[in-house]
PDB file of C-alpha atoms and ligand atoms in Angstrom:
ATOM      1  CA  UNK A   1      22.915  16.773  16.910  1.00 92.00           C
ATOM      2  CA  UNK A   2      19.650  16.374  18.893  1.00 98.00           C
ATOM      3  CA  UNK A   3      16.978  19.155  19.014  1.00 98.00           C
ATOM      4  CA  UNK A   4      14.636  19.318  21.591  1.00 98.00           C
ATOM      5  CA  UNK A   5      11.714  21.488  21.712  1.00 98.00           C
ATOM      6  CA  UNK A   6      11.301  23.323  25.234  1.00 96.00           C
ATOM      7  CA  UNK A   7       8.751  24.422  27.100  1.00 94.00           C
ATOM      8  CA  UNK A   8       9.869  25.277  31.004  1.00 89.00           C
ATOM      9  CA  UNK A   9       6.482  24.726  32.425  1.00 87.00           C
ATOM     10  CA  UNK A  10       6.031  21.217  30.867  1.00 94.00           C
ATOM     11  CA  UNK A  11       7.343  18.219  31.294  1.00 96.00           C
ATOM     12  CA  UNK A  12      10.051  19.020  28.798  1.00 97.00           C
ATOM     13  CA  UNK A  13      12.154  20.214  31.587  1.00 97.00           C
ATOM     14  CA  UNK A  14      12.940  15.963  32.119  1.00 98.00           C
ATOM     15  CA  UNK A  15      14.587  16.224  28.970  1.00 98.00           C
ATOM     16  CA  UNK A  16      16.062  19.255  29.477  1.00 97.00           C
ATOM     17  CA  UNK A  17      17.924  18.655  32.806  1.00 97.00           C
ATOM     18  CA  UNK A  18      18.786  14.784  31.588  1.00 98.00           C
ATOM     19  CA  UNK A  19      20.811  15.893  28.395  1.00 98.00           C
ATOM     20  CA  UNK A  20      22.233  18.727  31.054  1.00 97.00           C
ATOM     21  CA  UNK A  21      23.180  15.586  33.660  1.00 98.00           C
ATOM     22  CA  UNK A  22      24.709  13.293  30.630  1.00 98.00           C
ATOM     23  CA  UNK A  23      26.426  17.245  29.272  1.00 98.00           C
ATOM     24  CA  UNK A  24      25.835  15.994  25.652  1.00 98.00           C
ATOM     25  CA  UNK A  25      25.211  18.471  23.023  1.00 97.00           C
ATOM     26  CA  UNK A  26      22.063  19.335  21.599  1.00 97.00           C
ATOM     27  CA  UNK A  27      19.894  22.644  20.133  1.00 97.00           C
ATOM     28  CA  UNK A  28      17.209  23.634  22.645  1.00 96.00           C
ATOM     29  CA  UNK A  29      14.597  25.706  20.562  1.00 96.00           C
ATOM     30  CA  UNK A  30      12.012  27.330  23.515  1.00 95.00           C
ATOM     31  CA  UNK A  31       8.389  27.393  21.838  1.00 96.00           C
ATOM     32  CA  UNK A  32       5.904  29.635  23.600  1.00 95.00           C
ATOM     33  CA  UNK A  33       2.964  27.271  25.508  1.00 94.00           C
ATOM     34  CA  UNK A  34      -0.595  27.600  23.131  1.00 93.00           C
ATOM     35  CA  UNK A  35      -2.931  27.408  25.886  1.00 88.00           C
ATOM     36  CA  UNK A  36      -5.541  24.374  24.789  1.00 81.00           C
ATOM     37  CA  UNK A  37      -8.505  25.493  23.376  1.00 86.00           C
ATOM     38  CA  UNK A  38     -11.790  23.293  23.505  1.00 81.00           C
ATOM     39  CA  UNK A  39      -9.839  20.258  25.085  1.00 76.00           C
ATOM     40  CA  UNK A  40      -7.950  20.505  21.472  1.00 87.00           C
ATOM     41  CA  UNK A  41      -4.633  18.668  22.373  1.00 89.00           C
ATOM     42  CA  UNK A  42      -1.353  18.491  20.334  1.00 95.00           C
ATOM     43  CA  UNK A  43      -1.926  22.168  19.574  1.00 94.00           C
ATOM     44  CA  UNK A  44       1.953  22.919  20.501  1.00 96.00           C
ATOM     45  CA  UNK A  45       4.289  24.930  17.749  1.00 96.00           C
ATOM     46  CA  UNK A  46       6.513  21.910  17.559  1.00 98.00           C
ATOM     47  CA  UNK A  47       7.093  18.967  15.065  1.00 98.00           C
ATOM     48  CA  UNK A  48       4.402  16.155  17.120  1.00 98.00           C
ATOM     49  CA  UNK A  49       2.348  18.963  18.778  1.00 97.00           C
ATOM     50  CA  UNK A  50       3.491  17.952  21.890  1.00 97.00           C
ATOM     51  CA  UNK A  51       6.139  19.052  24.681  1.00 97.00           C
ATOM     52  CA  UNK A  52       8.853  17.334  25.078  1.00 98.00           C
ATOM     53  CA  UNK A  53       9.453  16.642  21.202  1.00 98.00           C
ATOM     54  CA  UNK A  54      13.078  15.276  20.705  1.00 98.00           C
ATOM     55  CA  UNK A  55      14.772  14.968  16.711  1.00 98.00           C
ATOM     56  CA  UNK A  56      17.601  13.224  16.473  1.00 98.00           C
ATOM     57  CA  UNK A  57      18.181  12.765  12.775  1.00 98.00           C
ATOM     58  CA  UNK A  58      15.316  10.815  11.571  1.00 98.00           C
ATOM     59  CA  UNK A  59      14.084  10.041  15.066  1.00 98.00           C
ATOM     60  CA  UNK A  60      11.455  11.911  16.311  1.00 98.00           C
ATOM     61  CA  UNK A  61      10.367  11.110  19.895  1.00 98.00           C
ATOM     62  CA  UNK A  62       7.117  12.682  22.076  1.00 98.00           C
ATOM     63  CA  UNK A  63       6.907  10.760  25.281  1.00 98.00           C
ATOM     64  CA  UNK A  64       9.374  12.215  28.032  1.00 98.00           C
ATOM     65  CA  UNK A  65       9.892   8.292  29.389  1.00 98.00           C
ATOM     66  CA  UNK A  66      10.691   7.054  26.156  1.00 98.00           C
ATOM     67  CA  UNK A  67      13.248   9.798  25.250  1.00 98.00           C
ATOM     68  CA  UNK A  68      14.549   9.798  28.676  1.00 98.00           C
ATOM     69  CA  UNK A  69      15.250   5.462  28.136  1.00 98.00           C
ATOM     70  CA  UNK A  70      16.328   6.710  24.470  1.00 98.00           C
ATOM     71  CA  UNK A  71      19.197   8.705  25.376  1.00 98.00           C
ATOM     72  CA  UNK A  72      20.375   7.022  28.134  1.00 98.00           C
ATOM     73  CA  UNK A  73      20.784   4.109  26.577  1.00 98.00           C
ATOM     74  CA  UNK A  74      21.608   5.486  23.323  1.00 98.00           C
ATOM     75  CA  UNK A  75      24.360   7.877  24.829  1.00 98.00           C
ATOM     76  CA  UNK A  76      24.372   7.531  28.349  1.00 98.00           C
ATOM     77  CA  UNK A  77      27.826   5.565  27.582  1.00 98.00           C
ATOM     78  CA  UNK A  78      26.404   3.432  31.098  1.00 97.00           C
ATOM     79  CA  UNK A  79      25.315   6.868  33.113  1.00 98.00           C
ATOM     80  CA  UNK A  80      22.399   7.198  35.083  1.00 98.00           C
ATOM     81  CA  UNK A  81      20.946   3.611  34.925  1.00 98.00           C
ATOM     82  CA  UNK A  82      21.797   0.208  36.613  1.00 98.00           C
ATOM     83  CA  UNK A  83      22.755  -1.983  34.349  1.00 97.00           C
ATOM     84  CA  UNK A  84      20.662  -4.212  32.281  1.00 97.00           C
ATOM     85  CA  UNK A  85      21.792  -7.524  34.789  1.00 98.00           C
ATOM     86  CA  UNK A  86      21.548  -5.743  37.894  1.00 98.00           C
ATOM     87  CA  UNK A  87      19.401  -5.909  40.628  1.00 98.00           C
ATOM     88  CA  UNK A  88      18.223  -2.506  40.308  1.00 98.00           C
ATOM     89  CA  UNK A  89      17.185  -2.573  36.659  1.00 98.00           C
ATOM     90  CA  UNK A  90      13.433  -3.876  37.965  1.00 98.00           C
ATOM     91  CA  UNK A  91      12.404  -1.085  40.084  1.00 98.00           C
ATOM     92  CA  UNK A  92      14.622   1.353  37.715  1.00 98.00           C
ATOM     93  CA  UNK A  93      12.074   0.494  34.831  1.00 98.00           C
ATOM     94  CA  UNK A  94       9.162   0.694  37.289  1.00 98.00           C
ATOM     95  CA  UNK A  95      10.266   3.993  38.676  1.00 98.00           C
ATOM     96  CA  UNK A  96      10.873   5.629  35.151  1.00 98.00           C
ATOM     97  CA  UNK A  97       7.436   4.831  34.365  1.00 98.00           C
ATOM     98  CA  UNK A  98       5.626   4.884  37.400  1.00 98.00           C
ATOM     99  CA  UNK A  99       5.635   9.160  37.522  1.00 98.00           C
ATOM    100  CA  UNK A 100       3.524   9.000  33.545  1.00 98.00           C
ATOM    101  CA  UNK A 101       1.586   5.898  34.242  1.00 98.00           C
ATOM    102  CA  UNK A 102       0.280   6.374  37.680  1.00 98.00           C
ATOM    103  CA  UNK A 103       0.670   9.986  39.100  1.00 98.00           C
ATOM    104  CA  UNK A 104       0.484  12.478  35.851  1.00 98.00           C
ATOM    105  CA  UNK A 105      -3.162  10.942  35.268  1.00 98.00           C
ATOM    106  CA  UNK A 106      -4.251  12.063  38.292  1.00 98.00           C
ATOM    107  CA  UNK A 107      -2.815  15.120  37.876  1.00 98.00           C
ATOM    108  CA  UNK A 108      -4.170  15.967  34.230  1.00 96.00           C
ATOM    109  CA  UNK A 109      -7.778  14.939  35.738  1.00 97.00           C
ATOM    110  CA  UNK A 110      -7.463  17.336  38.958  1.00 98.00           C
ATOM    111  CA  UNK A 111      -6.454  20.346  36.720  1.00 95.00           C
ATOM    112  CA  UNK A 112      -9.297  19.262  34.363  1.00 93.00           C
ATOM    113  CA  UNK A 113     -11.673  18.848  37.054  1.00 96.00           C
ATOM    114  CA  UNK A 114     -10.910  21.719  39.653  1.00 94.00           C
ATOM    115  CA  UNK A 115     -12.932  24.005  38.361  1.00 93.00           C
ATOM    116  CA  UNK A 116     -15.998  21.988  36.710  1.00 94.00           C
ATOM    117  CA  UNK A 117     -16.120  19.648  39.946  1.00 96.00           C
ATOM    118  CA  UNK A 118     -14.242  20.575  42.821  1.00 96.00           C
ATOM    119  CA  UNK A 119     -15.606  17.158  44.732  1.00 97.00           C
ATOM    120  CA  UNK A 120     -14.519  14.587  42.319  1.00 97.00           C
ATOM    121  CA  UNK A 121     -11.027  16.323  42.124  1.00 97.00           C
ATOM    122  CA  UNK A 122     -10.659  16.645  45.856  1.00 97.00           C
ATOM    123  CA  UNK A 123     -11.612  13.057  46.057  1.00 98.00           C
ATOM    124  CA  UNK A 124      -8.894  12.024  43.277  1.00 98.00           C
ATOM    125  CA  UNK A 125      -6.577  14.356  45.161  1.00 98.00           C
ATOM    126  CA  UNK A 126      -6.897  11.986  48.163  1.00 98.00           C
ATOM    127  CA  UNK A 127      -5.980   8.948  45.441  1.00 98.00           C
ATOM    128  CA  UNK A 128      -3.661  10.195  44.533  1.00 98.00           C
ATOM    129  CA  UNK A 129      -2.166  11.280  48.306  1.00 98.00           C
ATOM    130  CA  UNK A 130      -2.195   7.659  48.313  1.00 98.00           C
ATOM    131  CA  UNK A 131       0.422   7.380  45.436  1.00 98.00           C
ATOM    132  CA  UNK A 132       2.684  10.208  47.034  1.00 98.00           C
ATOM    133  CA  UNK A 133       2.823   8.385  50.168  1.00 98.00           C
ATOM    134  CA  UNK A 134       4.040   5.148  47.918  1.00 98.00           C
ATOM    135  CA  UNK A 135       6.948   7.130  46.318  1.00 98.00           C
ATOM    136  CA  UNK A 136       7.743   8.859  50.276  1.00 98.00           C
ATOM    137  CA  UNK A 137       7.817   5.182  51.784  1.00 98.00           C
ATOM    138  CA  UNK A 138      10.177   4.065  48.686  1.00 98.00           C
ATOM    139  CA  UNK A 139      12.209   6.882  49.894  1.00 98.00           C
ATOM    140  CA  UNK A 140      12.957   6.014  53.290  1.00 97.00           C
ATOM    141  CA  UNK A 141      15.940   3.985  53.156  1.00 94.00           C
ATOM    142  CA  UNK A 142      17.980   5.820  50.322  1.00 96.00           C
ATOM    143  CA  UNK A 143      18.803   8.694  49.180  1.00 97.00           C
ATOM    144  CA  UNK A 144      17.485   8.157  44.933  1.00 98.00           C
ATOM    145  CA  UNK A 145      14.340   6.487  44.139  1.00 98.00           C
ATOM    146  CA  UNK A 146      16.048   3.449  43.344  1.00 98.00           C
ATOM    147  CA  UNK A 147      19.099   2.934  45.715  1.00 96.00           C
ATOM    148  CA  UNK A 148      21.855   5.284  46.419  1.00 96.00           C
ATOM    149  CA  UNK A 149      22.637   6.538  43.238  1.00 98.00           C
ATOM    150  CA  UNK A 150      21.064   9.356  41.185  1.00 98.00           C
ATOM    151  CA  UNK A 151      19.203   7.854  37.868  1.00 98.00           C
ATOM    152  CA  UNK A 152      17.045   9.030  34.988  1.00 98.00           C
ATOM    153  CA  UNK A 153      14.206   7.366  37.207  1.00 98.00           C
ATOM    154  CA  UNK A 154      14.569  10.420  39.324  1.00 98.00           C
ATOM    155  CA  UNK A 155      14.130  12.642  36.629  1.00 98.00           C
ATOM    156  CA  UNK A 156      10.791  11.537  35.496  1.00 98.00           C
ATOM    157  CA  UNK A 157       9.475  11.319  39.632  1.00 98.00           C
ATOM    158  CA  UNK A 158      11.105  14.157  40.656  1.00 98.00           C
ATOM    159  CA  UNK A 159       9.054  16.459  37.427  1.00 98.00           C
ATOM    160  CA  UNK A 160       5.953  14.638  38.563  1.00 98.00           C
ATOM    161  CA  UNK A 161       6.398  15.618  42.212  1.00 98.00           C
ATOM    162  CA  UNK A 162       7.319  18.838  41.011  1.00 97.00           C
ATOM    163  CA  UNK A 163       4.031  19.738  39.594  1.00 97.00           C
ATOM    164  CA  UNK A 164       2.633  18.308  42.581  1.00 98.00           C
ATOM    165  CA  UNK A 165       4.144  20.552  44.633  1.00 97.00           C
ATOM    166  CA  UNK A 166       2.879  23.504  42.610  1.00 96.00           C
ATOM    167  CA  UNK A 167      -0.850  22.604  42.755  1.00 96.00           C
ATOM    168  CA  UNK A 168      -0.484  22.580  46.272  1.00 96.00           C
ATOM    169  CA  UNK A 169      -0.953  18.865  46.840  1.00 97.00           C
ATOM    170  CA  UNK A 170       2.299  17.676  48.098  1.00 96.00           C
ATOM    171  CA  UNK A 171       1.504  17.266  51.872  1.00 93.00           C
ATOM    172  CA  UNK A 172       4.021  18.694  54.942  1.00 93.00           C
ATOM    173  CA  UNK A 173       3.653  14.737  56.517  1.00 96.00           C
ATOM    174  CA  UNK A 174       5.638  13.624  53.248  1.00 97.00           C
ATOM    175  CA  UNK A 175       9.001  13.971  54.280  1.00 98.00           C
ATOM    176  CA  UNK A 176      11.349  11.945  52.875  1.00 98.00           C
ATOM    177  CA  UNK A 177      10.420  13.620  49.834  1.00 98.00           C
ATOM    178  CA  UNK A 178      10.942  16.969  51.384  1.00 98.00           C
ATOM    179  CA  UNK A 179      14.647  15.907  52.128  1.00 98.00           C
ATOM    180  CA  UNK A 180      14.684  13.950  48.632  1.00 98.00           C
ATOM    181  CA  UNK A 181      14.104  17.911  47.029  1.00 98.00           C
ATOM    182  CA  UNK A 182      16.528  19.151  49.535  1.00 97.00           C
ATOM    183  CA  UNK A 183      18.831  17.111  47.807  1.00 97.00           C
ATOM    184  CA  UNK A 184      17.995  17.037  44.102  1.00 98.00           C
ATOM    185  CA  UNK A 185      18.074  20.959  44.390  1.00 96.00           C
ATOM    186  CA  UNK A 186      21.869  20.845  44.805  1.00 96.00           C
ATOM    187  CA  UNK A 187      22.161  19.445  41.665  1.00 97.00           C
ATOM    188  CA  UNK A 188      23.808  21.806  39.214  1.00 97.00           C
ATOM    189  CA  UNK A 189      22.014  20.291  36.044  1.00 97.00           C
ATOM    190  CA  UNK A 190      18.624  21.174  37.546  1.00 96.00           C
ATOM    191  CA  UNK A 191      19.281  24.751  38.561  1.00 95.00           C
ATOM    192  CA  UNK A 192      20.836  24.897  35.309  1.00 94.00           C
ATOM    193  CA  UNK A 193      17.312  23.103  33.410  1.00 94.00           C
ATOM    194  CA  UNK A 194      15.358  25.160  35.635  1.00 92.00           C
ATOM    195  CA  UNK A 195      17.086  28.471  34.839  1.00 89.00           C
ATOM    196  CA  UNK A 196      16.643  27.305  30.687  1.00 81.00           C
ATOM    197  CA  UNK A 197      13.369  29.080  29.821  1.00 59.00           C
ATOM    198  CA  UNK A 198      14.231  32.092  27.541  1.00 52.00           C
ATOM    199  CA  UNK A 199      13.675  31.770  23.382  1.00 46.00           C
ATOM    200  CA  UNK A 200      16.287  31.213  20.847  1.00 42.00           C
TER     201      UNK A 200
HETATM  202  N1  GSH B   1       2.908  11.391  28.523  1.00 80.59           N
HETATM  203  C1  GSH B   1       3.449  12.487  27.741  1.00 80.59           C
HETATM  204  C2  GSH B   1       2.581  13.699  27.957  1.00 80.59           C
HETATM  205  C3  GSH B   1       2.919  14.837  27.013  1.00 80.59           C
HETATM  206  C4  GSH B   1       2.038  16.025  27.261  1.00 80.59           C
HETATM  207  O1  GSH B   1       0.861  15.913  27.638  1.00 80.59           O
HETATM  208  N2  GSH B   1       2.596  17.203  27.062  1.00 80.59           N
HETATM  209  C5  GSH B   1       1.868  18.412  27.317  1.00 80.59           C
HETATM  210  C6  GSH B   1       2.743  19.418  28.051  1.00 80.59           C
HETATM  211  S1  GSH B   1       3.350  18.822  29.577  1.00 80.59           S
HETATM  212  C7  GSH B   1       1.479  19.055  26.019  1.00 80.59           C
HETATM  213  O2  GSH B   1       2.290  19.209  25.117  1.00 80.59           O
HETATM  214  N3  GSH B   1       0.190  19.448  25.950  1.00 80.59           N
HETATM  215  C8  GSH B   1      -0.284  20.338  24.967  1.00 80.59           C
HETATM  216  C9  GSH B   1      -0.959  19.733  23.790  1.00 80.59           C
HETATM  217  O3  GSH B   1      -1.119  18.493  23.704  1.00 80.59           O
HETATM  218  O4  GSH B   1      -1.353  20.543  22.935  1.00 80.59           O
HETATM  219  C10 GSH B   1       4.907  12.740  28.177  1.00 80.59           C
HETATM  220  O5  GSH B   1       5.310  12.266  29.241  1.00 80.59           O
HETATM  221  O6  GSH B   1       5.662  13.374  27.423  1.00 80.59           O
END
C-alpha cells in the first residue's frame, strides 16, 4: 500500500488527485505546512522533508514528476499516458516536466523576491508571462496539453498554473487556459484532491 504525505497547499495535491484519477489505494497522512525559517528547506514533518513524499514499500520518492512517471507506469495498467511508441510520448515527457523545470523556478524566485525586490520579481513575472503564453498557444488546438486526451502531463501543468493563478499572475488575455480550467474543474478526481485537506 502506498503512503503519501499531504499537504493541500503544495504541490502534493499532483499526487493526490493522480492516485484519485488511476482510483488505486493508498494512506494519505495530512502533515501540517512548517513555514521555512531562515531559507531552511526540507524542514517538512515527513520522511524526505519535503511535500509530496510517496512510500511504497522500500521506495521512497520526493519529486512530484518522478512519482507522478512512477505510478503511472508502475500501476497506471496503460492510463493516463501515450504509449511508449506513440507519437505523443515526446511532448508527453516534455509536458510532465516542463511545469518543475521551467515555470515553478520562476515561481519559487517571485515569492522569494516580492518582498525583498519588487523590480526584479516584476521583471521575472514578465519571463515568465512569456512561458504562460507557451503553454496557452500549446493549448489552442486541443483540449489536454498533449492532444485530446487527459494525461498525468496535465496534472503537473495544471498545479503549476494553479499557483499561478493564486499569485495573481495568470493574465485575462490567456484564454485557452481559462477554458482548459473550465474543463479540468469538471473533473471529479480534482474536486475530490482539492476537497482532501483535513488530518488523519
Ligand atoms: N521539485 C519538487 C519541489 C518540492 C518542494 O519544493 N516542495 C515544497 C512544497 S511545494 C516543500 O516541501 N518545501 C518545504 C521544505 O523544503 O521544507 C517537486 O516537484 O516535488
Amino acid at each position: 500500500m502506498m503512503t503519501l504525505y499531504h499537504n493541500p497547499m503544495t504541490r502534493s495535491l499532483r499526487v493526490c488527485w493522480l492516485l484519485k484519477e488511476l482510483s488505486l489505494e493508498h494512506t494519505l497522512k495530512t502533515v501540517e505546512f512548517v513555514p521555512p525559517v531562515d531559507g531552511k528547506i526540507f524542514a517538512q514533518n515527513t520522511p524526505t522533508g519535503r511535500f509530496p513524499t510517496l512510500v511504497d514499500g522500500d521506495i521512497v520518492l520526493c519529486e512530484s514528476g518522478a512519482i507522478a512517471q512512477y505510478i503511472i507506469e508502475r500501476y497506471g495498467q496503460g492510463r493516463l499516458a501515450p504509449a511508449i511508441d506513440s507519437p505523443l510520448r515526446g511532448p508527453y515527457l516534455q509536458w510532465m516536466h516542463f511545469p518543475e523545470g521551467t515555470l515553478n523556478p520562476y515561481i519559487n524566485a517571485i515569492r522569494r523576491l516580492q518582498d525583498k525586490s519588487p523590480t526584479m520579481a516584476a521583471s521575472l513575472g514578465d519571463e515568465l508571462d512569456i512561458a504562460v503564453g507557451y503553454c496557452d498557444r500549446a493549448l489552442t488546438d486541443h483540449a489536454y496539453i498533449v492532444g485530446d486526451e487527459f494525461t498525468g502531463a496535465d496534472i503537473m501543468l495544471a498545479v503549476s498554473l494553479l499557483s499561478i493563478n493564486l499569485m495573481g499572475l495568470l493574465a485575462d488575455k490567456h484564454l485557452h487556459i481559462a477554458a482548459y480550467f473550465r474543463r479540468l474543474q469538471t473533473r471529479p478526481a480534482l474536486v475530490h484532491a482539492l476537497q482532501t485537506d483535513r488530518p488523519e
